[in-house]
């Protein structure tokens, strides 16, 4: 058994560990951990309490993947529900599609009886208003929101320098490997923007025969490099876990155009190894690991690669 999560996922780790120890399957164990992250008021980049898009709305993304069946489920740009990760799971189990977005995802969530929630909170709305106030010119302020959002002269960014998805990767006692992600994407993102978190193959991928990978930070890059799938494919082609991750990181580092920023790659193989590498981060990168030989989940520092 093995569990790794990024640091943003720390409040749900104990729950997932308990479930894994009680022989709950990897996919349900990580979903229950992520649900705690989605409602944690201190986490401003996953679920409720997150910083919103340019229009002040929270559009949430999530994906799950079962490495035994290679079925996945994902939701993107989902508004008004408490647990995107549970809805992503139900996409996997209840419908013959892999991704639902926007109003279709919300209709599906309603039909399965998912819990509604007002994810926009007073403090995050205040942060958004302050952002607009410091960014828009007088004319834009008067006409907002009927302005060309494209004219807003900043890139999506994280005012707390914390931007992060939560990613969980686990192998249960049967050898099943699973991944799950949940995020609000980037603060002040253009409405409708999907990052890598709901894109299987970019932000996450699980295959019980080889291993799994999940990424955080710049989804614009991992989508283009197909990073999560690449790591698992490099494992399949015979590379060890470290080399598989280094190869995928090299693919990211070779991107020259577009939005280039930091990426963290989290990976496990089916033999109990784990590897986390931060490419060009602007601060230290931490993650958590648990396996049965450890009494408690441990916080570790990722290996950093700078180019
Ligand atoms: N990867 C996420 C996205 O691009 C954001 C993050 O992890 O910080 O939406």
XYZ file of N, CA and C in Angstrom, residues 90-202:
339
model
N -18.829 9.882 -9.974
C -20.117 9.422 -10.519
C -20.144 9.509 -12.052
N -19.385 10.423 -12.641
C -19.254 10.411 -14.107
C -18.641 9.072 -14.515
N -17.637 8.639 -13.748
C -16.975 7.366 -14.060
C -17.927 6.185 -13.913
N -18.778 6.225 -12.879
C -19.583 5.030 -12.583
C -20.979 5.059 -13.216
N -21.497 6.255 -13.544
C -22.921 6.342 -13.895
C -23.223 6.692 -15.342
N -22.203 7.022 -16.144
C -22.512 7.483 -17.505
C -21.362 7.070 -18.427
N -21.679 6.856 -19.673
C -20.657 6.395 -20.625
C -19.884 7.558 -21.238
N -19.502 8.512 -20.410
C -18.625 9.595 -20.865
C -17.482 9.679 -19.870
N -16.441 10.406 -20.244
C -15.310 10.552 -19.322
C -15.246 11.959 -18.721
N -15.748 12.973 -19.447
C -15.676 14.351 -18.920
C -17.005 15.051 -19.172
N -17.516 15.745 -18.161
C -18.662 16.649 -18.351
C -18.236 18.031 -17.867
N -18.648 19.068 -18.591
C -18.260 20.426 -18.180
C -19.478 21.347 -18.090
N -19.294 22.433 -17.365
C -20.242 23.534 -17.322
C -21.657 23.112 -16.988
N -22.615 23.630 -17.761
C -24.023 23.405 -17.417
C -24.402 21.926 -17.516
N -23.755 21.189 -18.411
C -24.039 19.755 -18.512
C -23.596 19.008 -17.264
N -22.427 19.397 -16.757
C -21.923 18.779 -15.522
C -22.854 19.124 -14.364
N -23.355 20.365 -14.352
C -24.244 20.781 -13.260
C -25.593 20.044 -13.339
N -26.073 19.847 -14.540
C -27.319 19.085 -14.708
C -27.132 17.651 -14.201
N -26.003 17.048 -14.598
C -25.694 15.686 -14.154
C -25.628 15.634 -12.622
N -24.936 16.618 -12.032
C -24.783 16.656 -10.566
C -26.152 16.733 -9.894
N -27.020 17.556 -10.463
C -28.387 17.691 -9.939
C -29.108 16.333 -10.029
N -28.979 15.681 -11.174
C -29.705 14.424 -11.402
C -29.252 13.303 -10.466
N -27.972 13.318 -10.062
C -27.516 12.258 -9.141
C -27.711 12.675 -7.685
N -28.258 13.862 -7.477
C -28.533 14.305 -6.102
C -27.309 14.807 -5.363
N -26.311 15.309 -6.099
C -25.098 15.834 -5.436
C -25.459 17.079 -4.622
N -24.688 17.282 -3.544
C -25.006 18.379 -2.632
C -24.601 19.730 -3.234
N -25.596 20.635 -3.295
C -25.311 22.000 -3.773
C -24.550 22.767 -2.701
N -23.849 23.826 -3.103
C -23.073 24.588 -2.127
C -22.748 25.954 -2.721
N -22.770 26.966 -1.891
C -22.291 28.270 -2.353
C -20.790 28.309 -2.051
N -19.981 28.148 -3.081
C -18.528 28.058 -2.877
C -17.871 29.434 -2.727
N -18.555 30.477 -3.231
C -18.002 31.834 -3.136
C -18.221 32.345 -1.718
N -17.149 32.687 -1.043
C -17.234 33.141 0.348
C -16.905 34.635 0.410
N -17.313 35.276 1.509
C -17.125 36.714 1.627
C -15.644 37.117 1.464
N -14.740 36.381 2.127
C -13.333 36.817 2.069
C -12.724 36.629 0.678
N -13.189 35.600 -0.051
C -12.601 35.410 -1.384
C -13.213 36.405 -2.375
N -14.480 36.780 -2.135
C -15.097 37.801 -2.980
C -14.433 39.156 -2.735
N -14.058 39.403 -1.493
C -13.361 40.659 -1.174
C -12.008 40.694 -1.883
N -11.303 39.573 -1.849
C -9.988 39.514 -2.526
C -10.161 39.763 -4.022
N -11.219 39.223 -4.593
C -11.483 39.410 -6.026
C -11.803 40.886 -6.327
N -12.642 41.500 -5.486
C -12.987 42.918 -5.697
C -11.735 43.798 -5.594
N -10.874 43.466 -4.644
C -9.629 44.245 -4.495
C -8.739 44.071 -5.734
N -8.729 42.849 -6.245
C -7.939 42.597 -7.455
C -8.460 43.457 -8.615
N -9.793 43.437 -8.804
C -10.375 44.225 -9.900
C -10.075 45.707 -9.697
N -10.235 46.142 -8.472
C -10.028 47.541 -8.146
C -8.609 48.006 -8.491
N -7.644 47.108 -8.257
C -6.252 47.510 -8.519
C -5.855 47.264 -9.975
N -6.706 46.594 -10.749
C -6.300 46.186 -12.097
C -7.058 46.928 -13.200
N -8.364 47.190 -12.979
C -9.180 47.789 -14.041
C -8.986 49.304 -14.085
N -9.108 49.875 -15.287
C -9.122 51.337 -15.363
C -10.538 51.841 -15.059
N -10.713 53.167 -14.970
C -12.006 53.720 -14.527
C -13.148 53.304 -15.444
N -12.893 53.343 -16.752
C -13.950 52.993 -17.708
C -14.347 51.518 -17.550
N -13.337 50.662 -17.398
C -13.615 49.223 -17.214
C -14.412 48.995 -15.930
N -14.057 49.735 -14.891
C -14.779 49.558 -13.621
C -16.253 49.901 -13.780
N -16.514 50.995 -14.498
C -17.915 51.414 -14.669
C -18.716 50.405 -15.470
N -18.103 49.843 -16.493
C -18.857 48.941 -17.391
C -18.856 47.485 -16.932
N -17.987 47.121 -15.991
C -17.836 45.726 -15.584
C -19.183 45.120 -15.182
N -19.568 43.906 -15.595
C -18.734 42.921 -16.300
C -18.854 42.985 -17.821
N -19.520 44.052 -18.344
C -19.683 44.123 -19.801
C -18.463 44.761 -20.446
N -17.318 44.141 -20.249
C -16.085 44.625 -20.868
C -15.413 43.438 -21.538
N -14.427 43.752 -22.377
C -13.624 42.667 -22.962
C -12.660 42.172 -21.893
N -12.927 40.967 -21.356
C -12.048 40.452 -20.293
C -10.625 40.271 -20.809
N -10.538 40.051 -22.129
C -9.219 39.887 -22.758
C -8.338 41.108 -22.569
N -8.971 42.257 -22.366
C -8.192 43.495 -22.226
C -7.607 43.670 -20.830
N -8.004 42.809 -19.900
C -7.447 42.936 -18.550
C -5.986 42.519 -18.616
N -5.133 43.458 -18.258
C -3.714 43.291 -18.577
C -2.918 42.554 -17.505
N -3.411 41.417 -17.058
C -2.559 40.611 -16.176
C -2.722 39.157 -16.582
N -1.768 38.372 -16.175
C -1.868 36.926 -16.356
C -2.585 36.368 -15.140
N -3.213 35.182 -15.258
C -3.770 34.552 -14.065
C -2.656 34.364 -13.049
N -2.909 34.668 -11.812
C -1.839 34.468 -10.827
C -2.441 34.226 -9.457
N -1.583 33.844 -8.557
C -2.031 33.526 -7.220
C -1.548 34.585 -6.237
N -2.463 35.392 -5.717
C -2.037 36.463 -4.823
C -1.372 35.938 -3.559
N -1.672 34.706 -3.176
C -1.057 34.151 -1.968
C 0.189 33.337 -2.284
N 0.552 33.298 -3.565
C 1.689 32.492 -3.983
C 1.537 31.041 -3.531
N 0.334 30.566 -3.613
C 0.014 29.242 -3.077
C -0.639 28.358 -4.116
N -0.766 28.865 -5.348
C -1.694 28.171 -6.238
C -1.350 26.698 -6.328
N -2.338 25.901 -6.239
C -2.138 24.461 -6.187
C -3.483 23.778 -6.336
N -3.381 22.627 -6.922
C -4.489 21.688 -6.975
C -4.289 20.782 -5.780
N -5.246 19.900 -5.449
C -4.781 18.789 -4.643
C -4.754 17.544 -5.509
N -3.690 16.758 -5.340
C -3.567 15.491 -6.068
C -3.292 14.376 -5.070
N -3.979 13.259 -5.248
C -3.774 12.057 -4.430
C -3.478 10.890 -5.373
N -2.477 10.099 -5.006
C -2.149 8.887 -5.768
C -2.033 7.760 -4.742
N -2.667 6.623 -5.013
C -2.607 5.537 -4.024
C -2.575 4.174 -4.690
N -1.974 3.231 -3.929
C -2.062 1.814 -4.294
C -2.646 1.100 -3.077
N -3.727 0.344 -3.273
C -4.347 -0.319 -2.116
C -3.796 -1.731 -1.927
N -4.359 -2.461 -0.946
C -3.781 -3.766 -0.578
C -3.937 -4.796 -1.687
N -4.840 -4.547 -2.632
C -4.999 -5.490 -3.749
C -4.058 -5.164 -4.904
N -3.372 -4.016 -4.820
C -2.511 -3.592 -5.929
C -3.184 -2.601 -6.861
N -4.457 -2.288 -6.588
C -5.152 -1.301 -7.431
C -4.507 0.066 -7.225
N -4.233 0.748 -8.332
C -3.661 2.100 -8.266
C -4.717 3.085 -8.757
N -4.844 4.208 -8.060
C -5.847 5.208 -8.453
C -5.291 6.603 -8.256
N -5.855 7.544 -8.999
C -5.499 8.957 -8.829
C -6.775 9.777 -8.706
N -6.673 10.925 -8.049
C -7.776 11.889 -8.032
C -7.208 13.286 -7.860
N -7.886 14.246 -8.457
C -7.458 15.652 -8.391
C -8.679 16.510 -8.090
N -8.465 17.672 -7.506
C -9.553 18.638 -7.349
C -8.934 20.022 -7.250
N -9.547 21.004 -7.918
C -8.942 22.340 -7.948
C -9.954 23.411 -8.330
N -9.595 24.646 -7.980
C -10.334 25.791 -8.526
C -9.546 26.363 -9.708
N -8.456 25.697 -10.081
C -7.619 26.203 -11.181
C -6.842 27.408 -10.699
N -6.802 28.431 -11.496
C -6.030 29.616 -11.142
C -6.948 30.745 -10.731
N -6.558 31.481 -9.684
C -7.296 32.694 -9.358
C -7.331 33.618 -10.578
N -8.424 34.275 -10.777
C -8.601 35.296 -11.830
C -8.476 34.689 -13.237
N -8.738 33.400 -13.375
C -8.641 32.775 -14.706
C -9.782 33.273 -15.599
N -9.603 33.167 -16.892
C -10.656 33.523 -17.851
C -11.806 32.522 -17.666
N -13.051 32.968 -17.651
C -14.166 32.031 -17.457
C -14.129 30.906 -18.498
N -14.385 29.703 -18.051
C -14.387 28.560 -18.967
C -13.037 27.897 -19.135
N -11.992 28.500 -18.550
C -10.656 27.895 -18.676
C -10.618 26.552 -17.938
N -10.167 25.509 -18.623
C -9.877 24.248 -17.944
C -8.375 24.112 -17.841
N -7.901 23.719 -16.687
C -6.488 23.389 -16.551
C -6.297 21.914 -16.825
N -5.222 21.368 -16.279
C -4.928 19.952 -16.504
C -5.658 19.037 -15.525
N -6.163 19.595 -14.439
C -6.718 18.729 -13.386
C -7.881 17.861 -13.851
N -8.755 18.335 -14.759
C -9.805 17.434 -15.249
C -9.398 16.676 -16.524
N -8.162 16.867 -16.980
C -7.747 16.254 -18.255
C -6.884 15.028 -17.955
N -7.491 13.859 -18.125
C -6.754 12.616 -17.902
C -5.628 12.526 -18.930
N -4.450 12.163 -18.458
C -3.294 12.101 -19.356
C -2.402 13.322 -19.186
N -3.001 14.448 -18.812
C -2.218 15.664 -18.559
C -1.996 15.814 -17.060
